[in-house]
Amino acid sequence: MRTKSLILAAPLALAFLPLPFLALPEARAQTAIPDTIVTATRIPTEAERVPAAVTVLTRAEIEERGYQSLTEALSAVPGLHMVQAGGLGQQSSAFLRGTASRQVLVLLDGVPLNDPAEANGAFNFGNELLGDIERIEVVRGPASALYGSGAIGGVINLVTRRAPAGQPMQVFGDLAGGSQATARGTLGVAGNQGGFNWLLAGQGLTSQGSDATPRRFAADTKETESFRAGAATARLGWASGDGTLVEGLLRWRENRIELDNVPNDDPNYTGNDRRWYGQLRGETALLEGAWTTGLRLAVTEDRRRYLNLPDAGSSASTDDLYRGQRQTLDWGNRVRLGDLGVLRDAGLAFGVTHERESVDATSGSPFFRTVTNATARSTAVHSGVQARLGERLDLSAGLRQDLAEDYDGFLSWRAGAVLAVPEVASRLRLASGTAFKAPSLYQRFGRIGSFFQGNPDLDPETSFAWEAGIETDVPVFGRSDGATLSATYFDIRTRDLINFNRSFSSLENIEKARSQGVELGVTLRPAPWLQARASWTVTEARDETTEAPLARRPRNVVAFNARIAPLPRLVVAPEVLFTGPSPETAAYDDAGNFVSGVTYNKAGTVLNLTATYQVTPAVAAYVEGRNLGNSRWEPANGFVTPGRSLLVGSRFVF
């Protein structure tokens, strides 16, 4: 394979990230996160010692770069390719290191969010706004040893805002409007006093949207697809001075969208997507703080409905309703072992996770009706250790046994190391591990009329992956880290992939795939007022049986962004996203005719630019321009990227 020539001579990275059910670190509204990574053990770790390939987007970066949706925020992450079928609110999928979208797990404060009612268990990234998100953590590589099913390509954790420490009350907000009849607003109030902390926040967005149908289609009517969204978050907590805390979180989000069919516009195809999420969490410190134990209960309810009545363009009708629920109960523990012989800063994490998933869904036309009504339970036992050997080597390992009531369980593991080489200002990393994706409830129990029945005997999709990498600081521009160069090689083999049998009457574990690639990065700091970052991801993802390229995995993806502060109060943040030709296995020609076999979407480049001026210490004004080149690039065949847009707004924090 061609990318093998780029295999690194050094190792990359780790493995065990502590357990998702433990207390997440506090995040302050409107406050930048230091240059450390704080895992679920609440142990701050210097970024260069973190034994994982991790990208963290802070609240400050989200605002300075003008990200208003989760899809926009993730588009520049190395190794992560986002595919959205249109604009805001439209279906958006993530392909992480060449794995399928269903093999990427999304968490909210450490709790899985993937909707059980989605046919493949995939997550729709197009629905999530960011008004109540403090930071986003992306962990690349297998993470089932920590998070269980779905973490083959990696994990994306959304960390919600918290009340700022030491402030009895803080009010924050954001108001913007602009092209495509777009209006956006966020308003929140939070406080921390006498051991109690609380937060209330609401956000909304309305937009006329843009035409998702390519102009190359003769039948394009230039109809736009509107988007309406609302969300609210409430948090209340209490913490004592001896390490005991109790906390509750309630989050609601609802979107109303207009949709299109391919290759024609559809004037009355609409969707409604609603999620309720709630959690109760408590933890306490034992043995003078050496042992922390915690319990968490979380419930997620998703409801999606899609309606399409007959019209002049089509006599077909659709009335799809998906209802999914996930209940999670976690007991987690963290023990600080201290120094053990030659090992320093040793830590142990262990616990038990129990999940219950249920789905009640009906979709499709009356003659092709898909029905899924099922419930499943699973229990997992997991543990992990981490320590430093000597002054240079950080080691970690994790192990998890998932037990399910209606499919074979899976034993997943991950191990890794980070070696510091200060003589050349470098960090070397090496990691490997296994992961799995459980068959979805639809894949096991769904049915279509009398001619299709899910397969309750399906095995999980499984993977083995390893990665190796290096990061080096170069002394230029008058500072020891004037430039930082990084490179990571990854290799992922997946087995028992689920697909239709030959008669299309059920599903089987019949496919296998391999994804290899290199993530290259450079960060330049030529002046105190200028920092620029660029990444280039090369991916080769193929079906190992047919050698055909996997759909929607472009070979080349390049991202560039910068933070330019030419004046004390002004920050300018340009962003350029380039995606090379992307393979498709289902496409349409310019006449709107279906084309079978492998075709390629053309390459595309999108230019975004955001400028922020700090009017006062509490008030900032900004301008956000997206797709300034008005690219008509198609991330998915038959759907173009949204056209040029401009928003003007102001944010404040008092």
Coordinates of N, CA and C in Angstrom, one line a residue, residues 366-371 446-454 503-506:
P366 N -46.3 2.1 2.9 CA -47.2 1.1 3.4 C -46.9 -0.3 2.7
F367 N -46.3 -0.3 1.6 CA -45.9 -1.5 0.9 C -44.5 -2.0 1.2
F368 N -43.8 -1.2 1.9 CA -42.4 -1.6 2.3 C -42.1 -1.1 3.7
R369 N -42.9 -1.6 4.6 CA -42.9 -1.0 6.0 C -41.8 -1.7 6.8
T370 N -40.9 -1.0 7.5 CA -39.9 -1.5 8.3 C -40.4 -1.3 9.8
V371 N -40.3 -2.4 10.6 CA -40.8 -2.3 12.0 C -39.7 -2.9 12.9
G446 N -35.3 -6.2 13.6 CA -36.1 -5.5 12.6 C -36.7 -6.5 11.6
R447 N -37.8 -6.0 11.0 CA -38.5 -6.8 9.9 C -39.1 -5.9 8.9
I448 N -39.1 -6.3 7.7 CA -39.8 -5.6 6.6 C -40.8 -6.5 5.9
G449 N -42.1 -6.3 6.2 CA -43.1 -7.1 5.7 C -42.9 -8.6 6.1
S450 N -43.0 -9.4 5.1 CA -42.8 -10.9 5.3 C -41.5 -11.4 4.6
F451 N -40.8 -10.4 4.0 CA -39.6 -10.9 3.2 C -38.3 -10.5 3.8
F452 N -38.3 -9.8 4.9 CA -37.0 -9.5 5.6 C -37.2 -9.7 7.1
Q453 N -36.2 -10.3 7.7 CA -36.2 -10.5 9.2 C -34.8 -10.3 9.7
G454 N -34.6 -9.5 10.7 CA -33.3 -9.4 11.3 C -32.7 -10.7 11.8
S503 N -29.7 -13.2 -0.6 CA -31.1 -13.0 -1.0 C -31.8 -11.8 -0.4
F504 N -31.1 -11.0 0.3 CA -31.6 -9.8 1.0 C -32.7 -10.0 1.9
S505 N -32.8 -11.3 2.4 CA -33.8 -11.6 3.4 C -33.4 -11.5 4.8
S506 N -32.2 -11.2 5.1 CA -31.7 -11.1 6.4 C -30.3 -10.5 6.4

